[in-house]
Coordinates of N, CA, C and O in Angstrom, one line a residue:
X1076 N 25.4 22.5 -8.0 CA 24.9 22.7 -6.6 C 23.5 23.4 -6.7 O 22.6 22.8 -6.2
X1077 N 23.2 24.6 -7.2 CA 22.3 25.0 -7.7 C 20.5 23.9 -8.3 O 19.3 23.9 -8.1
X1078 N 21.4 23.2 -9.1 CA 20.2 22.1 -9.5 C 19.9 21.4 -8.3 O 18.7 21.1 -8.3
X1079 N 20.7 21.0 -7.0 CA 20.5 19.9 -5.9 C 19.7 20.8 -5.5 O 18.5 20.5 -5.3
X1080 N 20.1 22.2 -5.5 CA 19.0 22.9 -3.9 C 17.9 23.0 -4.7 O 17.0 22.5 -4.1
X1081 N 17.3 23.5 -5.9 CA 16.5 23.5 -6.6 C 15.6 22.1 -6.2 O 14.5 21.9 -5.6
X1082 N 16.2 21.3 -6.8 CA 15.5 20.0 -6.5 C 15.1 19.7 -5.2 O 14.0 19.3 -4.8
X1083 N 16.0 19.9 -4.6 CA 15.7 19.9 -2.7 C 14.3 20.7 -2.1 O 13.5 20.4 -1.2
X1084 N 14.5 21.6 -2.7 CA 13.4 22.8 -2.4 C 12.2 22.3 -2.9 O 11.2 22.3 -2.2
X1085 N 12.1 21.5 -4.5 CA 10.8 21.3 -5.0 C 10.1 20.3 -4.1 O 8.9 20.4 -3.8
X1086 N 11.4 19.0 -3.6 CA 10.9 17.8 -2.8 C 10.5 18.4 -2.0 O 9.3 18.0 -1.9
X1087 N 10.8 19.6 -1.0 CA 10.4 20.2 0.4 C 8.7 20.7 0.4 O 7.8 20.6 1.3
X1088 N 8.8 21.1 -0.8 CA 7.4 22.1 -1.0 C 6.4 21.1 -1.0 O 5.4 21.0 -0.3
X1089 N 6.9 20.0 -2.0 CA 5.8 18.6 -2.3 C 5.2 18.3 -1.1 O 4.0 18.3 -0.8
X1090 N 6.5 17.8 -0.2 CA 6.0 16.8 1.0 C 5.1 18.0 1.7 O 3.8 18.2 1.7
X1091 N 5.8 18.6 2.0 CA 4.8 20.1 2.8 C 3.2 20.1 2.1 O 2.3 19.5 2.7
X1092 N 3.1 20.6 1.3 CA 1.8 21.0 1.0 C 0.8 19.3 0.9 O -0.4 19.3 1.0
X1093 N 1.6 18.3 0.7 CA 1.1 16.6 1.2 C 0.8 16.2 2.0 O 0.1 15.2 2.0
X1094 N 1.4 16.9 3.4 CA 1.4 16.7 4.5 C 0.4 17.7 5.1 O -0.2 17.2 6.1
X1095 N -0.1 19.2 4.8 CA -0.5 19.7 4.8 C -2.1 19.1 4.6 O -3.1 19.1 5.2
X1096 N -1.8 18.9 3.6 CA -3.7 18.2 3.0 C -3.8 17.0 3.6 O -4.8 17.0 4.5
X1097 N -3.4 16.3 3.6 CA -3.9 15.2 4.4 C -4.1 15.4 6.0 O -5.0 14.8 6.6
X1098 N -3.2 16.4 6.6 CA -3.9 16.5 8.0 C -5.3 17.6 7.5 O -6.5 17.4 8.0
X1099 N -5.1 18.5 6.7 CA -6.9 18.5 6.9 C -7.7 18.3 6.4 O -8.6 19.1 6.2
X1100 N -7.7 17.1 5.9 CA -8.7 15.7 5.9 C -8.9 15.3 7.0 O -9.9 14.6 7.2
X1101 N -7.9 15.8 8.2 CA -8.8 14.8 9.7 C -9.0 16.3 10.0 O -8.5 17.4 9.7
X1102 N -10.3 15.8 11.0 CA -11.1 17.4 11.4 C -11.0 17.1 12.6 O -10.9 15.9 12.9
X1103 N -11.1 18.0 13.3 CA -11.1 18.5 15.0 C -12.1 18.3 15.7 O -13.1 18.7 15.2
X1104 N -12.1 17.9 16.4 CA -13.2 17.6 17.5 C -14.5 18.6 17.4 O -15.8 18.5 17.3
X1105 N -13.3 20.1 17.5 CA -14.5 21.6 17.7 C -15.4 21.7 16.3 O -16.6 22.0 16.4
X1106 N -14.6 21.6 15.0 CA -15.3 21.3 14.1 C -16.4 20.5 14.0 O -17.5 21.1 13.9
X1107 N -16.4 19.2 13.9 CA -17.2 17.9 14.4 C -18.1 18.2 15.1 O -19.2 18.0 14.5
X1108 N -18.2 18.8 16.6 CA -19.2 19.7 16.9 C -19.9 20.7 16.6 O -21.1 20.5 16.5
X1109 N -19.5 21.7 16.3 CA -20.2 23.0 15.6 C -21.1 22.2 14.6 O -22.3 22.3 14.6
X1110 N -20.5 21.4 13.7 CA -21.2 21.0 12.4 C -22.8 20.4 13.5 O -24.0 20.7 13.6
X1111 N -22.4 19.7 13.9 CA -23.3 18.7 14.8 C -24.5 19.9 15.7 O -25.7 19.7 15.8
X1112 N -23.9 20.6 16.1 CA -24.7 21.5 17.0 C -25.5 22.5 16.3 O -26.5 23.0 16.9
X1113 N -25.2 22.7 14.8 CA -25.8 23.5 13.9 C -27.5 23.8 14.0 O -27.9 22.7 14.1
X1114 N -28.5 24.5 14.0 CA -29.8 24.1 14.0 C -29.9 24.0 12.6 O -29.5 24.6 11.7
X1115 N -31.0 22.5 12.7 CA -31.7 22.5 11.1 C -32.1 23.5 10.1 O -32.1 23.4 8.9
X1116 N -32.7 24.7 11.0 CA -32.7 25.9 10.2 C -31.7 26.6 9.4 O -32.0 27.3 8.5
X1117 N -30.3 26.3 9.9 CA -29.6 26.7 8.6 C -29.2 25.3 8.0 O -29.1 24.1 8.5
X1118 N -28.9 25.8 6.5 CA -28.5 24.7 5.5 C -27.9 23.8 5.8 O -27.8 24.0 7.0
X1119 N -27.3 22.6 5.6 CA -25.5 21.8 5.4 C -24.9 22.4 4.8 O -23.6 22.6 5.0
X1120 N -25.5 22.9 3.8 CA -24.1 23.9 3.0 C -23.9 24.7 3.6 O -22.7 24.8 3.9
X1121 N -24.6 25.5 3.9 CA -23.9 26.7 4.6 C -23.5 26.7 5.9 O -23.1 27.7 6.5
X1122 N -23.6 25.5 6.5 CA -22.9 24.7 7.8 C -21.7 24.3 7.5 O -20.7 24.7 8.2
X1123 N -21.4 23.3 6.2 CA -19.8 22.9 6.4 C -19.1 24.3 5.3 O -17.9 24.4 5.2
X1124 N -19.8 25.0 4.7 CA -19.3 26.3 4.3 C -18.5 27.2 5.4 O -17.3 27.5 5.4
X1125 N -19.4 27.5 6.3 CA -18.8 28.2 7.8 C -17.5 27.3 8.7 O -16.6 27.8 9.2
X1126 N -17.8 25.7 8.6 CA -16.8 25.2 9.6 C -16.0 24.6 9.1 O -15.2 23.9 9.7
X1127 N -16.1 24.7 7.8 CA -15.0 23.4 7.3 C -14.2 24.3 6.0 O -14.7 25.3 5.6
X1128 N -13.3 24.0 5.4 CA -12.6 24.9 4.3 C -13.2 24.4 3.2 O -13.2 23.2 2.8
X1129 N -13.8 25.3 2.7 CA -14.6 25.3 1.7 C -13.9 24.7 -0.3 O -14.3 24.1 -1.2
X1130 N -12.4 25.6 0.1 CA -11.6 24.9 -1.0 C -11.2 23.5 -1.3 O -10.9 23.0 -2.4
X1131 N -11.1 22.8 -0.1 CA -10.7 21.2 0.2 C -12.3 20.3 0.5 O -12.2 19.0 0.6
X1132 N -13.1 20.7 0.6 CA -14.6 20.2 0.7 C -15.2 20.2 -0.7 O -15.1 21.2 -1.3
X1133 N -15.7 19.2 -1.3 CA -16.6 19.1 -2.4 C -17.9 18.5 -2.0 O -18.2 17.5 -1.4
X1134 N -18.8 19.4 -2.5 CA -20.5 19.0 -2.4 C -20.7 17.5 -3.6 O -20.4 17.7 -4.8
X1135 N -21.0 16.2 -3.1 CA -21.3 15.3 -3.6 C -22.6 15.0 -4.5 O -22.7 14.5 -5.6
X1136 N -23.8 15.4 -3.6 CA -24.9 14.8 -3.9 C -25.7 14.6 -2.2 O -25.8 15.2 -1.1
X1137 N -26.1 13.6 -2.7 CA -26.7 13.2 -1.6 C -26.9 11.5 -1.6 O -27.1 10.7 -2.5
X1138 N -26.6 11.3 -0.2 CA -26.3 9.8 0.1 C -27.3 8.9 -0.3 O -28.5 9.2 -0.2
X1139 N -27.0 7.9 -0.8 CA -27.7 6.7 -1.2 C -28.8 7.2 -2.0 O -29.7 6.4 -2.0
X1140 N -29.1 8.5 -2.9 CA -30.1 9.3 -3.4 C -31.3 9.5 -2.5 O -32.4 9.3 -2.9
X1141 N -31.0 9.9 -1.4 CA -31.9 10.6 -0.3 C -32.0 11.7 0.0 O -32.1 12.4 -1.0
X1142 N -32.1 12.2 1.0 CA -32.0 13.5 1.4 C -31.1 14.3 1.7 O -31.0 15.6 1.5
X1143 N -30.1 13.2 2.4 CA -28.6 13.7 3.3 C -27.5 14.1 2.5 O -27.0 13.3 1.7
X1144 N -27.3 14.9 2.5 CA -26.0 15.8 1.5 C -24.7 15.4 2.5 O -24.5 15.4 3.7
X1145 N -24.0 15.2 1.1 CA -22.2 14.8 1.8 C -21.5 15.1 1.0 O -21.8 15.1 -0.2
X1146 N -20.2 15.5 1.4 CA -19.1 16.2 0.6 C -18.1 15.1 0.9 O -18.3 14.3 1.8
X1147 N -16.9 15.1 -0.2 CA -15.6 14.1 0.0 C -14.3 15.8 -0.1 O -14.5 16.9 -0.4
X1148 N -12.9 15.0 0.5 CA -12.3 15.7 0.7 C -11.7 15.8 -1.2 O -12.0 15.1 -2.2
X1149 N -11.0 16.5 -1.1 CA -10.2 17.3 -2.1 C -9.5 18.1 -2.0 O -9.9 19.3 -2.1
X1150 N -8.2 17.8 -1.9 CA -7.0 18.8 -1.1 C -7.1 19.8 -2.4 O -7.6 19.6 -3.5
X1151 N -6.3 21.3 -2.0 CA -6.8 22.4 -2.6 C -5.9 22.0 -4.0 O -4.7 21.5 -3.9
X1152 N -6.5 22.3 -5.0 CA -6.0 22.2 -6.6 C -6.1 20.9 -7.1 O -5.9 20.6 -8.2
X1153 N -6.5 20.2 -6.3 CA -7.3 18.8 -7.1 C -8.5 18.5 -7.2 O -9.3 19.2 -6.6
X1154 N -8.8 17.6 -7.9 CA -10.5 18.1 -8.4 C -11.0 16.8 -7.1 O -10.2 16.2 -6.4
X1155 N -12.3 16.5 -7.1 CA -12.8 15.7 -6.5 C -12.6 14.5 -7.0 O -12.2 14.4 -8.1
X1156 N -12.7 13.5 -6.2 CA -12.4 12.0 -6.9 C -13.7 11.6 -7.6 O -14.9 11.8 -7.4
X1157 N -12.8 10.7 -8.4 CA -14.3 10.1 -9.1 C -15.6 9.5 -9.1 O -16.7 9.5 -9.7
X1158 N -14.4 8.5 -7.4 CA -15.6 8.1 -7.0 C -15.5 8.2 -5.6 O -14.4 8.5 -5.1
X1159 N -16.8 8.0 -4.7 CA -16.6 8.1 -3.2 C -15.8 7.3 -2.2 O -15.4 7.7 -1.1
X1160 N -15.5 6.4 -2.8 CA -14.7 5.0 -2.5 C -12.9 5.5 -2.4 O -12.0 4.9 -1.7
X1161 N -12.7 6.4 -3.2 CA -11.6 7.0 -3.8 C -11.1 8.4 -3.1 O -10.1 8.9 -3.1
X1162 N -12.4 8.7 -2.3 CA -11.8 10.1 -1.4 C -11.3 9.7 -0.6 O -11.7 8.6 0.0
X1163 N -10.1 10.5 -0.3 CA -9.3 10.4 1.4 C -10.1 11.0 3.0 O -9.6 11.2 4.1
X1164 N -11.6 11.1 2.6 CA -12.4 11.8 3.5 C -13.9 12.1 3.1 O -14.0 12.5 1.9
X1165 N -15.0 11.9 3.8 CA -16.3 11.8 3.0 C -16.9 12.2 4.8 O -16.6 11.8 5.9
X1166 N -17.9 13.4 4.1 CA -19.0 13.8 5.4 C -20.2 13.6 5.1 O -20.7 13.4 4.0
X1167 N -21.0 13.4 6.4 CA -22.4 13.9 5.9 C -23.1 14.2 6.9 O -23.0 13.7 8.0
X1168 N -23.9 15.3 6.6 CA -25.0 16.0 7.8 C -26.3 15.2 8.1 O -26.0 14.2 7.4
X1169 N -27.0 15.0 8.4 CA -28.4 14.2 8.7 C -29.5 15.4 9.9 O -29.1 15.9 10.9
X1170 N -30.9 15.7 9.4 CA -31.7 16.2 10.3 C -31.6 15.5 11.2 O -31.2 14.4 10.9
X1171 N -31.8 15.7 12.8 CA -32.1 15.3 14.0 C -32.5 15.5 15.1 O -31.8 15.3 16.1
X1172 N -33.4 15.8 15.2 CA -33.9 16.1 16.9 C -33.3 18.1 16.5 O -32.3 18.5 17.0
X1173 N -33.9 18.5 15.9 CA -33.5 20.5 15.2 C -31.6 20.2 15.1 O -30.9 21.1 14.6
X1174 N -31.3 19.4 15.4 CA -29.4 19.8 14.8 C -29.3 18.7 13.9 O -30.1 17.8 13.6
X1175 N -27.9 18.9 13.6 CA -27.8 17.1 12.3 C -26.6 16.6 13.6 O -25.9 16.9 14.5
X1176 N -26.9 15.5 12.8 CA -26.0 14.4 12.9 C -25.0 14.7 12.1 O -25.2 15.5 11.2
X1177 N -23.5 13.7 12.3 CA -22.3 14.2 11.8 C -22.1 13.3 11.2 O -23.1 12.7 11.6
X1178 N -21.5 12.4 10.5 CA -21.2 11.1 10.0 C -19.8 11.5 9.2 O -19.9 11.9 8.1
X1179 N -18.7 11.3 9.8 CA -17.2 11.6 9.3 C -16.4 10.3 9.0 O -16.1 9.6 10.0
X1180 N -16.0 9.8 7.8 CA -15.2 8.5 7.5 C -14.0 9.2 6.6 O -13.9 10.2 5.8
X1181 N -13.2 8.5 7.1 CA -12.2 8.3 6.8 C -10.8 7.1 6.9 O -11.0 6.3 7.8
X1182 N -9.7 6.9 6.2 CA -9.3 5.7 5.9 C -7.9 5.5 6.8 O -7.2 4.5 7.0
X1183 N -8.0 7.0 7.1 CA -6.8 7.7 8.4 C -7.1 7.0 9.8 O -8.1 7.3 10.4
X1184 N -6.3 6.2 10.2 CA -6.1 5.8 11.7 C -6.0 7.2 12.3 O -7.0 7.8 12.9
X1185 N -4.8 7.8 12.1 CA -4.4 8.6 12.7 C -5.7 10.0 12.9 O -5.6 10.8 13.9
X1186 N -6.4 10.1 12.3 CA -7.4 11.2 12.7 C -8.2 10.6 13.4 O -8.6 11.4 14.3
X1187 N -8.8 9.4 13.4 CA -9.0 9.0 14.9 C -8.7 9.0 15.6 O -9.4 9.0 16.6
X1188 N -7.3 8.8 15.7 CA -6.4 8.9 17.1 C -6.4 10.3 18.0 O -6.4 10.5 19.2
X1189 N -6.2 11.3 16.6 CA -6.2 12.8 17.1 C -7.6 13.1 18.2 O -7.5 13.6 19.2
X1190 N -8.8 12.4 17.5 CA -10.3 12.7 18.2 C -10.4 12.3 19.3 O -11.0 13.0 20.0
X1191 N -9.9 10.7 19.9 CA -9.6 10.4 20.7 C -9.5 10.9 21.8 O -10.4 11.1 22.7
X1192 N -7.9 11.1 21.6 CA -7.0 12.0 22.3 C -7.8 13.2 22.6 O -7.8 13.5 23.8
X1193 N -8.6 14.1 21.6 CA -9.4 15.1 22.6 C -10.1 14.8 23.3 O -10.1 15.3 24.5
X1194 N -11.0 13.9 23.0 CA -12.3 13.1 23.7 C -11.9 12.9 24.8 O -12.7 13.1 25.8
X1195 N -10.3 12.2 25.3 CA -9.8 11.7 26.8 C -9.6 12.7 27.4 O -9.9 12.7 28.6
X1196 N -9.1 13.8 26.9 CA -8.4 14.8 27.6 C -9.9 15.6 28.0 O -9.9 16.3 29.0
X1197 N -11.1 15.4 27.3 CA -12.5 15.9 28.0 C -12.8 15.6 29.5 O -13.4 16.1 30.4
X1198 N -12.1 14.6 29.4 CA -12.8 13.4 30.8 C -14.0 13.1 31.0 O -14.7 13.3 32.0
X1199 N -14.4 12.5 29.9 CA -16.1 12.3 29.8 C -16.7 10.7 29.7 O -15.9 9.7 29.5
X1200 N -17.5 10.6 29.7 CA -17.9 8.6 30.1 C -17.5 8.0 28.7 O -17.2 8.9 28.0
X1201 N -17.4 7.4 28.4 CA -16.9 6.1 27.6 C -17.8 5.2 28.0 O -18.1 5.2 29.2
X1202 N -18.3 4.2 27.1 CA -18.9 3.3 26.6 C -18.8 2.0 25.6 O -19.8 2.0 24.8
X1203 N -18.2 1.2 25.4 CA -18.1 0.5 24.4 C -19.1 0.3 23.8 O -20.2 0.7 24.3
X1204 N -19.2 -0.2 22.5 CA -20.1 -0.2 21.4 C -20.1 -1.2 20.7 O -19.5 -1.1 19.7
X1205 N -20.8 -2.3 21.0 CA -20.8 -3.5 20.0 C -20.8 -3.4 18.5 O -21.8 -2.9 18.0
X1206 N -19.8 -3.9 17.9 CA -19.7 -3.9 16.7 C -19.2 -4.9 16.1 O -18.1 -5.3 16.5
X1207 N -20.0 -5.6 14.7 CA -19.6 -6.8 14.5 C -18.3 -6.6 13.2 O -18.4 -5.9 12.1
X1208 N -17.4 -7.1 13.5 CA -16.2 -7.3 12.4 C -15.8 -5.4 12.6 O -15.7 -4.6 11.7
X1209 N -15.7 -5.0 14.5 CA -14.9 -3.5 14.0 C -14.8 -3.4 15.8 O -15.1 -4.2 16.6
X1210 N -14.3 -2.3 15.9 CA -14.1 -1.6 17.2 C -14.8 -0.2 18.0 O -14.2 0.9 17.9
X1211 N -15.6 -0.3 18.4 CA -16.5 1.0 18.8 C -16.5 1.4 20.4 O -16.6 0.8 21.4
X1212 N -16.6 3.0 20.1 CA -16.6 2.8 21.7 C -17.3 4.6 21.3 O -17.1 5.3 20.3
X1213 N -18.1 4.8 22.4 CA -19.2 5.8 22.7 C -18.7 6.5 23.7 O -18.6 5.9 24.8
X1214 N -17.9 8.3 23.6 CA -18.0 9.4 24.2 C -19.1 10.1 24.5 O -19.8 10.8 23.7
X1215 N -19.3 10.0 26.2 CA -20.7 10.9 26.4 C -20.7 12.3 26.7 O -20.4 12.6 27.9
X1216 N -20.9 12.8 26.3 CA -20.6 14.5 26.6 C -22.1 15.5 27.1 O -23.2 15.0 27.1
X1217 N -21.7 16.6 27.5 CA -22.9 17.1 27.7 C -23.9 17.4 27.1 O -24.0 18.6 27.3
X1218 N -25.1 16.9 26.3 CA -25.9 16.9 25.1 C -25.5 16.0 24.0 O -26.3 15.8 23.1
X1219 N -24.4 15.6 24.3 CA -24.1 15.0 22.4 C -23.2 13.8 23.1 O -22.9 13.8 24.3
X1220 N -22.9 12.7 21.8 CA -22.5 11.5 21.9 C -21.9 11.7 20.9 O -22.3 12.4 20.0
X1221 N -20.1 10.9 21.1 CA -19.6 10.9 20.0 C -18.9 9.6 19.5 O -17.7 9.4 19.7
X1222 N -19.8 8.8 18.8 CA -19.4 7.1 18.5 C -17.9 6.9 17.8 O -17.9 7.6 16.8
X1223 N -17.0 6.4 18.0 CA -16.0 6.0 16.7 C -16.2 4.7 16.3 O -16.4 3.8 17.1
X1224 N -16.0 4.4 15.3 CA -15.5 2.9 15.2 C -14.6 2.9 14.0 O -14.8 3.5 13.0
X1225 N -13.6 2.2 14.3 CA -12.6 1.6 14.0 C -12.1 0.1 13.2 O -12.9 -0.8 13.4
X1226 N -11.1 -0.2 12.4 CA -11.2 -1.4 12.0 C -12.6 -2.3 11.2 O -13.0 -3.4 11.5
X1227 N -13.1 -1.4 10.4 CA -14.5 -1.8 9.5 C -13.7 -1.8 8.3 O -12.8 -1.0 7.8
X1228 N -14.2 -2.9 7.8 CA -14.0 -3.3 6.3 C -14.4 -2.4 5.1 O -15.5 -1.8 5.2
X1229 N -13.7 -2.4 4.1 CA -14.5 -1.5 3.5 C -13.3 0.1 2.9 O -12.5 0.4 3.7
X1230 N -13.4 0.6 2.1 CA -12.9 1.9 1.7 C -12.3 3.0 2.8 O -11.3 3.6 2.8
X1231 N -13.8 3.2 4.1 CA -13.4 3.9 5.0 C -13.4 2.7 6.4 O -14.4 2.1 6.8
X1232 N -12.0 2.5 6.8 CA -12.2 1.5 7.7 C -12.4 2.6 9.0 O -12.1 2.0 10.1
X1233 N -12.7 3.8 9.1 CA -12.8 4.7 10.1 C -13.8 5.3 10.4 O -14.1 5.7 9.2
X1234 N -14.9 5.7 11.2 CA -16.4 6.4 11.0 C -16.5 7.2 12.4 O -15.8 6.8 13.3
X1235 N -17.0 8.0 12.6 CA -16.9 8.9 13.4 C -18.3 9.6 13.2 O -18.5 10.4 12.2
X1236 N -19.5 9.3 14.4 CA -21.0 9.8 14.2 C -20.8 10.7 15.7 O -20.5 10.1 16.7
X1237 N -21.1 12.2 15.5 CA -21.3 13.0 16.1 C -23.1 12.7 16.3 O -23.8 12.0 15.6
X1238 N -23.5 13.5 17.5 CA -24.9 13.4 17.5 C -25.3 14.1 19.1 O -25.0 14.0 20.3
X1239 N -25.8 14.6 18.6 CA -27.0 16.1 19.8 C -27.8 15.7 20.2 O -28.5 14.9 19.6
X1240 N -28.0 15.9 21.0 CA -29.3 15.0 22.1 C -29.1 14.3 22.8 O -28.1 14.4 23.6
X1241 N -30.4 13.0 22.8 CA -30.1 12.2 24.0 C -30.4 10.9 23.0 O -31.2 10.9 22.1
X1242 N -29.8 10.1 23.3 CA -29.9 8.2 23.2 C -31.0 7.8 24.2 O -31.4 8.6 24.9
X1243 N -31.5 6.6 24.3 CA -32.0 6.3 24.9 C -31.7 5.0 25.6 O -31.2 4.1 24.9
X1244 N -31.7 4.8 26.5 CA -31.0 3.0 27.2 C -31.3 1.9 25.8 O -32.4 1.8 25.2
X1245 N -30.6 1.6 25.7 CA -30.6 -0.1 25.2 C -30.5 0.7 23.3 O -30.5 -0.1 22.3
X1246 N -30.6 1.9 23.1 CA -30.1 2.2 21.7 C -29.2 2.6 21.1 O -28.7 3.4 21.8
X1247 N -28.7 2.6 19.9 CA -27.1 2.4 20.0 C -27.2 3.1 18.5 O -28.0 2.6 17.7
X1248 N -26.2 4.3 17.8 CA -26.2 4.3 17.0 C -25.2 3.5 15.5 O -24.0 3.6 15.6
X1249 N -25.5 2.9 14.6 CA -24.4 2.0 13.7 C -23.4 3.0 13.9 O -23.3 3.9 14.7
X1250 N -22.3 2.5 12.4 CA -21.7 3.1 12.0 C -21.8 4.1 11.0 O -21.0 4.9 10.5
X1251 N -23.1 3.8 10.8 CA -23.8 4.4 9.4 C -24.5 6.0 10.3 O -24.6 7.1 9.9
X1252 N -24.7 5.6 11.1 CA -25.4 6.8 12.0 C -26.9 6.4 12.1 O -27.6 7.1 12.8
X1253 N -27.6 5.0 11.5 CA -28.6 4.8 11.8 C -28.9 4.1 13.3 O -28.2 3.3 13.9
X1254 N -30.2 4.6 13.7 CA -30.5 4.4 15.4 C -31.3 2.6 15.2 O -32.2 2.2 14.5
X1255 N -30.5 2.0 16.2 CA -31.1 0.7 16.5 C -31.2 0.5 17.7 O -30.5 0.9 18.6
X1256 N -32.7 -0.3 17.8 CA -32.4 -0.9 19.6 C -32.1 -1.8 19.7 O -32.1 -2.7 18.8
X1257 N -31.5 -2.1 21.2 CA -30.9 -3.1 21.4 C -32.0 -4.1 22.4 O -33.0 -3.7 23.0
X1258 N -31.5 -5.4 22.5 CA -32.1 -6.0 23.8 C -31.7 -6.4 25.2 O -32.6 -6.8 26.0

């Protein structure tokens, strides 16, 4: 009997701290903002240092060898994955108009669902978002927009671009966080 609860216990602890890491890989709305509302004047590092857990966050590099720094997730006691394609979660900051941009993917339905759900419970305009081969739709809030799109091919079929400011009619941000116009 001894050996069952032993074993029982180890299963318990497993799923627990599994279940544990994977929910924070999906980040919160308030997080997502703050990061977003940050002024350019302080770092990204020392932005997702302050809002995000620092032990489960790994500093990557920088995207596509540019400027924009992004971390992937790494639940605590595991090392970073090897490759980006392979994280359960990847950020990145971008300058913009004095705050960054947020650019959040992930492979998780479910943490989109969670942001969602806050975004509704805001009561703020919605917009759909043309998107080819995905699902998007545009939360407008007071200063900031918060794009999701959904169902994209690819490693992170999930993307989530935070962004401060203002849009302008007929421009639309990707999924990538780059600004296009429209006609």
């Amino acid at each position: 009997m001894k050996k069952f609860t032993a074993l029982f216990c180890s299963i318990c602890a497993f799923l627990f701290f599994d279940a544990r890491s994977l929910q924070a890989q999906c980040l919160p709305l308030s997080s997502l903002l703050a990061l977003g509302n940050t002024p350019i004047t302080q770092s990204p590092s020392s932005a997702v240092a302050r809002y995000l857990p620092a032990i489960e966050w790994a500093y990557r590099g920088s995207v596509d060898g540019g400027k924009d720094p992004y971390w992937t997730f790494a639940p605590q006691g595991s090392t970073a994955a090897s490759s980006d394609d392979a994280a359960p979660a990847w950020i990145s900051l971008r300058a913009n108009q004095g705050k960054y941009d947020v650019v959040f993917k992930t492979p998780m339905g479910s943490c989109v669902n969670q942001l969602k759900s806050e975004l509704r419970a805001l009561k703020i305009k919605t917009e759909p978002i043309t998107c080819v081969e995905c699902e998007g739709i545009r939360y407008v809030g007071d200063g900031y927009t918060v794009n999701i799109y959904s169902k994209k091919k690819g490693a992170f079929p999930n993307v989530v671009v935070v962004h401060y400011g203002t849009i302008g009619t007929g421009q639309t941000r990707d999924a990538a966080g780059s600004l296009s116009i429209g006609q």
